[in-house]
Amino acid sequence: MTHEPVFKLEEVLALERQIWQAIVERNGDALAELFDDEYIEIMLEGKRVLKPDAVGESPQIDEIESYVILAPQIRALGESSVLLNYHLTLDGKCRGIPIQPRDRWATSIWHNRAGEWTCMFFQQSHFEHGVVATVNLPTATLDTHNVEAGVVEITPMQTKHVPQVLDLWNQTEGLILTFSDNEHDRSGYFVDNAEMSQVALAEGKVVGAVLCGCDGRRGYLHHLAVAENYRRKGIGSALVDACLAQLARVGILQCNLFVIDDNAAGRKFCEKQGWSEWPTIRLLSRRFNKIGP
Ligand SMILES: CC(C)(COP(=O)(O)OP(=O)(O)OC[C@H]1O[C@@H](n2cnc3c(N)ncnc32)[C@H](O)[C@@H]1OP(=O)(O)O)[C@@H](O)C(=O)NCCC(=O)NCCS
């Protein structure tokens, strides 16, 4: 009887990270060990490279400072091979030129020969910035909410979403909107913090939103809101996760958010998500008029 092997995502990811680590360290010997003799690579610009060139060239031309692997998926290809696909973000240079685009899809195929894993294939493909997550709304949970079953998409906020986002915030309890929550300022905020703020869309309609930005050191979430009919289905959590994934892409691994003291439900949500209060810090704020010429 043959047994289909169970490939564990973490094991395959650990192999893939060895390759990226070798590229970061410009270690051609390590790459030669990890790449199969029959290794084929298809680069983003469409060029095909075989093992000798891949091993020889990468340490010469790549200056990768950091890489982030997001949303990995694996698929078994028969008994001894596995396909790994993920969203890859690269920072650094190639031939002295900053790597652009930073985001791409990466697909590799790993093969196991007598217990030894080698990478047979690697391909990079263009990444379309669009839906970053989905939340299913199964019929069973909808009886009391008057909401159709379907899929809610989490996607980066764009200027076209702002009017609906402002409507949602204006209808949401537990948020404090200020003078800067107008269409002009909000559009500017997420242009400056590209891809970070997120909306949840049900059939194209905004049913959740959150602003996310960073000051180069910490991330910040503002105005997380989910339309009342759509709550307790995981949409708030999915919006937060999408923001944290975007912050991680730029190397920010700590995020702050603000909850009004008497927003008990908001605080419960945050506790469930693992946010905690700084016991020794008070937030101070100063509003000022333009200073200087
Ligand atoms: C807070 C808010 C964004 C949560 O959105 P949501 O989509 O309902 O959140 P999720 O479904 O992802 O909830 C995840 C978990 O958080 C907790 N949680 C969420 N809302 C809660 C509530 N009202 N009371 C207690 N716990 C709650 C639950 O543990 C929930 O898991 P469960 O449904 O399996 O029990 C939404 O209630 C909202 O818009 N509130 C008004 C605005 C607000 O308070 N914003 C928060 C500012 S930080």
PDB file of C-alpha atoms and ligand atoms in Angstrom, residues 172-175 223-227 230-238 257-260 263-270 272-273, ligand 1:
ATOM      1  CA  THR A 172     -20.487  53.812  13.881  1.00  0.00           C
ATOM      2  CA  GLU A 173     -20.595  54.189  17.649  1.00  0.00           C
ATOM      3  CA  GLY A 174     -17.396  54.108  19.674  1.00  0.00           C
ATOM      4  CA  LEU A 175     -15.272  56.208  17.269  1.00  0.00           C
ATOM      5  CA  HIS A 223     -11.140  54.110  13.129  1.00  0.00           C
ATOM      6  CA  LEU A 224     -11.579  50.366  12.805  1.00  0.00           C
ATOM      7  CA  ALA A 225     -15.275  49.862  12.040  1.00  0.00           C
ATOM      8  CA  VAL A 226     -17.516  47.094  10.740  1.00  0.00           C
ATOM      9  CA  ALA A 227     -21.143  47.766   9.732  1.00  0.00           C
ATOM     10  CA  TYR A 230     -21.724  42.328   9.435  1.00  0.00           C
ATOM     11  CA  ARG A 231     -20.205  42.073  12.903  1.00  0.00           C
ATOM     12  CA  ARG A 232     -18.995  38.883  14.638  1.00  0.00           C
ATOM     13  CA  LYS A 233     -18.087  37.186  11.368  1.00  0.00           C
ATOM     14  CA  GLY A 234     -14.348  37.746  11.534  1.00  0.00           C
ATOM     15  CA  ILE A 235     -14.297  40.880   9.348  1.00  0.00           C
ATOM     16  CA  GLY A 236     -12.786  43.168  12.025  1.00  0.00           C
ATOM     17  CA  SER A 237     -10.050  40.591  12.682  1.00  0.00           C
ATOM     18  CA  ALA A 238      -9.368  40.178   8.944  1.00  0.00           C
ATOM     19  CA  LEU A 257      -4.250  51.644  18.318  1.00  0.00           C
ATOM     20  CA  PHE A 258      -6.564  53.928  20.258  1.00  0.00           C
ATOM     21  CA  VAL A 259      -9.758  52.788  21.994  1.00  0.00           C
ATOM     22  CA  ILE A 260     -12.070  55.107  23.844  1.00  0.00           C
ATOM     23  CA  ASN A 263     -15.943  51.438  24.457  1.00  0.00           C
ATOM     24  CA  ALA A 264     -16.341  48.107  26.242  1.00  0.00           C
ATOM     25  CA  ALA A 265     -17.077  46.099  23.072  1.00  0.00           C
ATOM     26  CA  GLY A 266     -14.085  47.608  21.238  1.00  0.00           C
ATOM     27  CA  ARG A 267     -11.864  46.764  24.202  1.00  0.00           C
ATOM     28  CA  LYS A 268     -13.147  43.168  24.272  1.00  0.00           C
ATOM     29  CA  PHE A 269     -12.380  42.824  20.562  1.00  0.00           C
ATOM     30  CA  CYS A 270      -8.843  44.168  21.141  1.00  0.00           C
ATOM     31  CA  LYS A 272      -9.341  38.883  22.046  1.00  0.00           C
ATOM     32  CA  GLN A 273      -6.879  39.950  19.365  1.00  0.00           C
TER      33      GLN A 273
HETATM   34  C1  LIG B   1     -14.960  46.274  17.169  1.00  0.00           C
HETATM   35  C2  LIG B   1     -15.417  45.833  15.783  1.00  0.00           C
HETATM   36  C3  LIG B   1     -14.545  46.494  14.721  1.00  0.00           C
HETATM   37  C4  LIG B   1     -15.284  44.305  15.707  1.00  0.00           C
HETATM   38  O1  LIG B   1     -15.573  43.892  14.371  1.00  0.00           O
HETATM   39  P1  LIG B   1     -16.091  42.394  14.086  1.00  0.00           P
HETATM   40  O2  LIG B   1     -16.041  42.160  12.631  1.00  0.00           O
HETATM   41  O3  LIG B   1     -17.382  42.178  14.751  1.00  0.00           O
HETATM   42  O4  LIG B   1     -14.963  41.545  14.825  1.00  0.00           O
HETATM   43  P2  LIG B   1     -14.660  39.961  14.691  1.00  0.00           P
HETATM   44  O5  LIG B   1     -15.850  39.257  14.144  1.00  0.00           O
HETATM   45  O6  LIG B   1     -13.391  39.808  13.964  1.00  0.00           O
HETATM   46  O7  LIG B   1     -14.473  39.586  16.237  1.00  0.00           O
HETATM   47  C5  LIG B   1     -13.399  38.802  16.696  1.00  0.00           C
HETATM   48  C6  LIG B   1     -13.602  38.512  18.159  1.00  0.00           C
HETATM   49  O8  LIG B   1     -13.539  39.724  18.942  1.00  0.00           O
HETATM   50  C7  LIG B   1     -14.470  39.623  20.041  1.00  0.00           C
HETATM   51  N1  LIG B   1     -15.546  40.603  19.897  1.00  0.00           N
HETATM   52  C8  LIG B   1     -15.889  41.292  18.787  1.00  0.00           C
HETATM   53  N2  LIG B   1     -16.924  42.120  19.054  1.00  0.00           N
HETATM   54  C9  LIG B   1     -17.247  41.924  20.341  1.00  0.00           C
HETATM   55  C10 LIG B   1     -18.237  42.470  21.192  1.00  0.00           C
HETATM   56  N3  LIG B   1     -19.124  43.377  20.765  1.00  0.00           N
HETATM   57  N4  LIG B   1     -18.287  42.031  22.467  1.00  0.00           N
HETATM   58  C11 LIG B   1     -17.440  41.124  22.934  1.00  0.00           C
HETATM   59  N5  LIG B   1     -16.450  40.549  22.170  1.00  0.00           N
HETATM   60  C12 LIG B   1     -16.365  40.952  20.894  1.00  0.00           C
HETATM   61  C13 LIG B   1     -15.070  38.229  19.974  1.00  0.00           C
HETATM   62  O9  LIG B   1     -14.254  37.380  20.764  1.00  0.00           O
HETATM   63  C14 LIG B   1     -14.938  37.890  18.495  1.00  0.00           C
HETATM   64  O10 LIG B   1     -14.877  36.506  18.242  1.00  0.00           O
HETATM   65  P3  LIG B   1     -16.262  35.635  18.238  1.00  0.00           P
HETATM   66  O11 LIG B   1     -17.249  36.375  17.392  1.00  0.00           O
HETATM   67  O12 LIG B   1     -15.830  34.329  17.634  1.00  0.00           O
HETATM   68  O13 LIG B   1     -16.692  35.547  19.666  1.00  0.00           O
HETATM   69  C15 LIG B   1     -16.915  46.208  15.529  1.00  0.00           C
HETATM   70  O14 LIG B   1     -17.688  45.712  16.600  1.00  0.00           O
HETATM   71  C16 LIG B   1     -17.155  47.697  15.427  1.00  0.00           C
HETATM   72  O15 LIG B   1     -17.113  48.264  14.344  1.00  0.00           O
HETATM   73  N6  LIG B   1     -17.429  48.345  16.593  1.00  0.00           N
HETATM   74  C17 LIG B   1     -17.666  49.798  16.606  1.00  0.00           C
HETATM   75  C18 LIG B   1     -16.379  50.587  16.410  1.00  0.00           C
HETATM   76  C19 LIG B   1     -15.318  50.178  17.382  1.00  0.00           C
HETATM   77  O16 LIG B   1     -15.538  49.966  18.543  1.00  0.00           O
HETATM   78  N7  LIG B   1     -14.087  50.094  16.875  1.00  0.00           N
HETATM   79  C20 LIG B   1     -12.965  49.604  17.634  1.00  0.00           C
HETATM   80  C21 LIG B   1     -12.012  50.658  17.895  1.00  0.00           C
HETATM   81  S1  LIG B   1     -10.535  49.860  18.393  1.00  0.00           S
END
